[in-house]
């Protein structure tokens, strides 16, 4: 039952975010933020596919223990693309709220993202091992969590300062994505059921993507494009 339900969930998730992302890239009109949001969604979906598709296949066949290498490589790819996802989201924030300057802030974002990706690439992570060290799971996620906190604060402040009703809960979607992700990193190996938190974490990502999509659909450029079809 787990194999069937989890596989169906993953297929729906991947199909939804990639389809929405492609649609935003095509239909975003003159608004660069929507095109970038679309790229962000496609990066998220394709990156997660590297882990979720091997996992679904493993669950439906001989089990996770027989696909350690494929799942480990998938986790590595997903870790990198998740980081890229938040870098793109930062630039959506800059475009949406017409942020000028702030080179120090951008440098901080890029530095945290680069440190996270470099740490993910260290062989000490032992991605393809069944007994990957927890310590490196913590090390590589320290800059990622700091990065996440920064993005949360940025969206929270600007949405409230500008009374941006469409993005007023974007910060909460990011909080939930990290809130469900961190326990999995820390405790899933010891308590496998905690791994189920990846489902609500995924739902938080879908919420973030759909926030941008529905905002695009209310945009005059998008509406004019639809009328012209």
Short mmCIF file of C-alpha atoms in Angstrom, two decimals:
data_model
loop_
_atom_site.label_atom_id
_atom_site.label_comp_id
_atom_site.label_asym_id
_atom_site.label_seq_id
_atom_site.Cartn_x
_atom_site.Cartn_y
_atom_site.Cartn_z
CA UNK A 1 0.00 0.00 0.00
CA UNK A 2 2.83 2.43 0.85
CA UNK A 3 4.44 1.77 -2.53
CA UNK A 4 1.24 2.51 -4.44
CA UNK A 5 0.21 5.61 -2.48
CA UNK A 6 3.69 7.14 -2.35
CA UNK A 7 4.30 6.49 -6.04
CA UNK A 8 0.99 8.09 -7.02
CA UNK A 9 1.74 11.09 -4.83
CA UNK A 10 5.19 11.52 -6.38
CA UNK A 11 3.87 11.25 -9.92
CA UNK A 12 1.15 13.84 -9.28
CA UNK A 13 3.67 16.15 -7.58
CA UNK A 14 6.31 15.94 -10.31
CA UNK A 15 3.77 16.30 -13.10
CA UNK A 16 2.14 19.29 -11.41
CA UNK A 17 5.23 21.36 -10.60
CA UNK A 18 6.96 20.71 -13.92
CA UNK A 19 3.79 21.44 -15.92
CA UNK A 20 3.09 24.61 -13.94
CA UNK A 21 6.72 25.66 -14.32
CA UNK A 22 6.70 25.21 -18.09
CA UNK A 23 3.40 27.06 -18.36
CA UNK A 24 4.80 29.97 -16.36
CA UNK A 25 7.88 30.13 -18.56
CA UNK A 26 5.71 30.25 -21.68
CA UNK A 27 2.80 32.37 -20.45
CA UNK A 28 4.56 34.73 -18.09
CA UNK A 29 4.20 37.58 -20.51
CA UNK A 30 6.53 40.53 -20.00
CA UNK A 31 6.95 39.83 -16.30
CA UNK A 32 10.43 38.43 -15.71
CA UNK A 33 9.48 37.28 -12.22
CA UNK A 34 7.00 34.74 -13.60
CA UNK A 35 9.47 33.34 -16.11
CA UNK A 36 12.01 33.00 -13.31
CA UNK A 37 9.36 31.39 -11.10
CA UNK A 38 8.70 28.91 -13.89
CA UNK A 39 12.39 28.06 -14.15
CA UNK A 40 12.40 27.65 -10.38
CA UNK A 41 9.51 25.16 -10.52
CA UNK A 42 11.09 23.14 -13.33
CA UNK A 43 14.41 23.00 -11.47
CA UNK A 44 12.57 21.81 -8.36
CA UNK A 45 10.61 19.12 -10.19
CA UNK A 46 13.41 17.77 -12.35
CA UNK A 47 15.83 17.74 -9.42
CA UNK A 48 13.38 15.89 -7.17
CA UNK A 49 12.74 13.39 -9.98
CA UNK A 50 16.33 12.13 -9.65
CA UNK A 51 15.44 10.90 -6.17
CA UNK A 52 11.71 10.23 -6.31
CA UNK A 53 11.64 8.13 -9.48
CA UNK A 54 14.32 5.65 -8.31
CA UNK A 55 12.58 5.55 -4.93
CA UNK A 56 9.22 4.78 -6.53
CA UNK A 57 10.79 2.05 -8.66
CA UNK A 58 12.54 0.57 -5.62
CA UNK A 59 9.34 0.55 -3.55
CA UNK A 60 7.44 -1.17 -6.36
CA UNK A 61 10.11 -3.83 -7.00
CA UNK A 62 12.78 -5.25 -4.70
CA UNK A 63 12.91 -2.58 -2.01
CA UNK A 64 15.00 0.46 -1.08
CA UNK A 65 17.98 -1.56 0.18
CA UNK A 66 18.75 -2.71 -3.36
CA UNK A 67 18.92 0.80 -4.80
CA UNK A 68 21.26 2.52 -2.36
CA UNK A 69 23.54 3.98 -5.04
CA UNK A 70 20.73 5.34 -7.25
CA UNK A 71 18.92 6.81 -4.25
CA UNK A 72 22.12 8.36 -2.92
CA UNK A 73 22.94 10.03 -6.22
CA UNK A 74 19.34 11.22 -6.39
CA UNK A 75 19.64 12.79 -2.94
CA UNK A 76 22.81 14.57 -4.03
CA UNK A 77 21.15 16.00 -7.14
CA UNK A 78 18.07 17.02 -5.15
CA UNK A 79 20.22 18.74 -2.51
CA UNK A 80 21.89 20.85 -5.18
CA UNK A 81 18.68 21.70 -7.05
CA UNK A 82 16.89 22.63 -3.81
CA UNK A 83 19.65 25.16 -3.23
CA UNK A 84 19.31 26.54 -6.75
CA UNK A 85 15.54 26.74 -6.17
CA UNK A 86 16.05 29.15 -3.28
CA UNK A 87 18.64 31.22 -5.14
CA UNK A 88 16.08 31.72 -7.92
CA UNK A 89 13.41 32.52 -5.34
CA UNK A 90 15.69 35.23 -3.93
CA UNK A 91 15.91 36.83 -7.36
CA UNK A 92 12.13 36.59 -7.73
CA UNK A 93 11.99 38.56 -4.47
CA UNK A 94 14.32 41.23 -5.87
CA UNK A 95 12.32 41.59 -9.09
CA UNK A 96 8.90 41.50 -7.46
CA UNK A 97 9.70 44.17 -4.90
CA UNK A 98 11.94 46.26 -7.18
CA UNK A 99 14.92 45.92 -4.86
CA UNK A 100 17.85 48.02 -6.00
CA UNK A 101 21.43 47.71 -4.83
CA UNK A 102 21.95 45.29 -1.99
CA UNK A 103 25.10 43.77 -3.43
CA UNK A 104 26.13 42.66 0.05
CA UNK A 105 22.86 40.78 0.47
CA UNK A 106 23.21 39.13 -2.93
CA UNK A 107 26.80 38.18 -2.11
CA UNK A 108 25.62 36.63 1.17
CA UNK A 109 22.95 34.61 -0.66
CA UNK A 110 25.40 33.37 -3.28
CA UNK A 111 28.03 32.56 -0.62
CA UNK A 112 25.61 30.49 1.48
CA UNK A 113 24.37 28.68 -1.63
CA UNK A 114 27.93 28.00 -2.83
CA UNK A 115 29.04 26.71 0.58
CA UNK A 116 26.00 24.43 0.72
CA UNK A 117 26.68 23.00 -2.76
CA UNK A 118 30.40 22.54 -2.10
CA UNK A 119 29.66 20.71 1.16
CA UNK A 120 27.22 18.47 -0.69
CA UNK A 121 30.00 17.51 -3.11
CA UNK A 122 32.47 16.39 -0.42
CA UNK A 123 33.10 12.62 -0.57
CA UNK A 124 32.69 12.44 3.21
CA UNK A 125 28.92 12.68 2.65
CA UNK A 126 29.06 9.07 1.39
CA UNK A 127 25.89 9.56 -0.61
CA UNK A 128 26.01 6.07 -2.09
CA UNK A 129 26.55 4.35 1.25
CA UNK A 130 23.78 2.73 3.28
CA UNK A 131 25.41 4.19 6.42
CA UNK A 132 26.04 7.80 5.41
CA UNK A 133 27.30 9.82 8.41
CA UNK A 134 24.74 12.01 10.16
CA UNK A 135 27.45 14.56 10.94
CA UNK A 136 27.82 15.50 7.27
CA UNK A 137 24.07 15.66 6.91
CA UNK A 138 24.21 18.37 9.58
CA UNK A 139 27.26 20.17 8.16
CA UNK A 140 25.82 20.60 4.68
CA UNK A 141 22.48 21.79 6.01
CA UNK A 142 23.82 24.51 8.31
CA UNK A 143 24.35 27.05 5.46
CA UNK A 144 21.11 25.83 3.87
CA UNK A 145 19.08 26.58 7.00
CA UNK A 146 20.76 29.98 7.35
CA UNK A 147 19.90 30.65 3.72
CA UNK A 148 16.30 29.60 4.36
CA UNK A 149 15.96 31.87 7.39
CA UNK A 150 17.23 34.78 5.31
CA UNK A 151 14.68 34.12 2.54
CA UNK A 152 11.88 33.78 5.10
CA UNK A 153 12.73 37.14 6.69
CA UNK A 154 13.02 38.87 3.30
CA UNK A 155 9.62 37.69 2.06
CA UNK A 156 7.91 38.31 5.39
CA UNK A 157 9.15 41.90 5.63
CA UNK A 158 8.47 42.92 2.04
CA UNK A 159 5.05 41.27 1.83
CA UNK A 160 3.96 43.17 4.93
CA UNK A 161 5.62 46.47 3.96
CA UNK A 162 3.97 46.45 0.53
CA UNK A 163 0.70 44.83 1.62
CA UNK A 164 1.31 42.10 -0.96
CA UNK A 165 -1.76 39.91 -0.42
CA UNK A 166 -0.77 37.40 -3.12
CA UNK A 167 2.57 36.60 -1.46
CA UNK A 168 1.59 37.24 2.14
CA UNK A 169 2.05 33.58 3.08
CA UNK A 170 5.10 32.77 0.95
CA UNK A 171 7.25 33.05 4.08
CA UNK A 172 5.05 30.47 5.82
CA UNK A 173 5.38 27.99 2.94
CA UNK A 174 9.17 28.28 3.25
CA UNK A 175 9.00 27.89 7.05
CA UNK A 176 6.97 24.70 6.66
CA UNK A 177 9.28 23.29 3.99
CA UNK A 178 12.25 23.65 6.34
CA UNK A 179 10.25 22.66 9.42
CA UNK A 180 9.37 19.31 7.90
CA UNK A 181 12.77 18.81 6.24
CA UNK A 182 15.06 19.27 9.27
CA UNK A 183 13.61 16.42 11.39
CA UNK A 184 14.04 14.07 8.43
CA UNK A 185 17.73 14.97 8.17
CA UNK A 186 18.29 14.51 11.90
CA UNK A 187 16.12 11.55 12.83
CA UNK A 188 14.88 9.62 9.78
CA UNK A 189 17.70 7.05 9.91
CA UNK A 190 16.90 6.20 13.53
CA UNK A 191 13.11 6.47 13.18
CA UNK A 192 12.13 5.67 9.56
CA UNK A 193 8.53 6.86 10.02
CA UNK A 194 9.85 10.41 10.36
CA UNK A 195 10.68 10.17 6.67
CA UNK A 196 6.94 10.58 6.04
CA UNK A 197 7.42 14.27 6.83
CA UNK A 198 8.80 14.61 3.31
CA UNK A 199 5.19 14.49 2.09
CA UNK A 200 4.04 17.68 3.87
CA UNK A 201 7.43 19.22 2.99
CA UNK A 202 6.65 18.54 -0.65
CA UNK A 203 3.17 20.03 -0.22
CA UNK A 204 4.80 23.21 1.12
CA UNK A 205 6.87 23.44 -2.08
CA UNK A 206 3.73 22.95 -4.17
CA UNK A 207 2.08 25.76 -2.18
CA UNK A 208 5.00 28.08 -2.95
CA UNK A 209 4.92 27.23 -6.66
CA UNK A 210 1.14 27.66 -6.92
CA UNK A 211 1.38 31.00 -5.12
CA UNK A 212 3.43 32.31 -8.02
CA UNK A 213 1.26 30.60 -10.63
CA UNK A 214 -2.06 31.99 -9.41
CA UNK A 215 -0.52 35.44 -9.06
CA UNK A 216 0.56 35.19 -12.70
CA UNK A 217 -2.98 34.24 -13.74
CA UNK A 218 -4.26 37.47 -12.17
CA UNK A 219 -1.64 39.51 -14.02
CA UNK A 220 -3.03 41.73 -16.85
CA UNK A 221 -0.32 40.61 -19.30
CA UNK A 222 -1.29 36.98 -18.76
CA UNK A 223 -5.01 37.74 -19.12
CA UNK A 224 -4.40 39.61 -22.36
CA UNK A 225 -2.35 36.69 -23.69
CA UNK A 226 -5.17 34.27 -22.88
CA UNK A 227 -7.76 36.47 -24.60
CA UNK A 228 -5.61 36.57 -27.70
CA UNK A 229 -5.62 32.79 -28.10
#
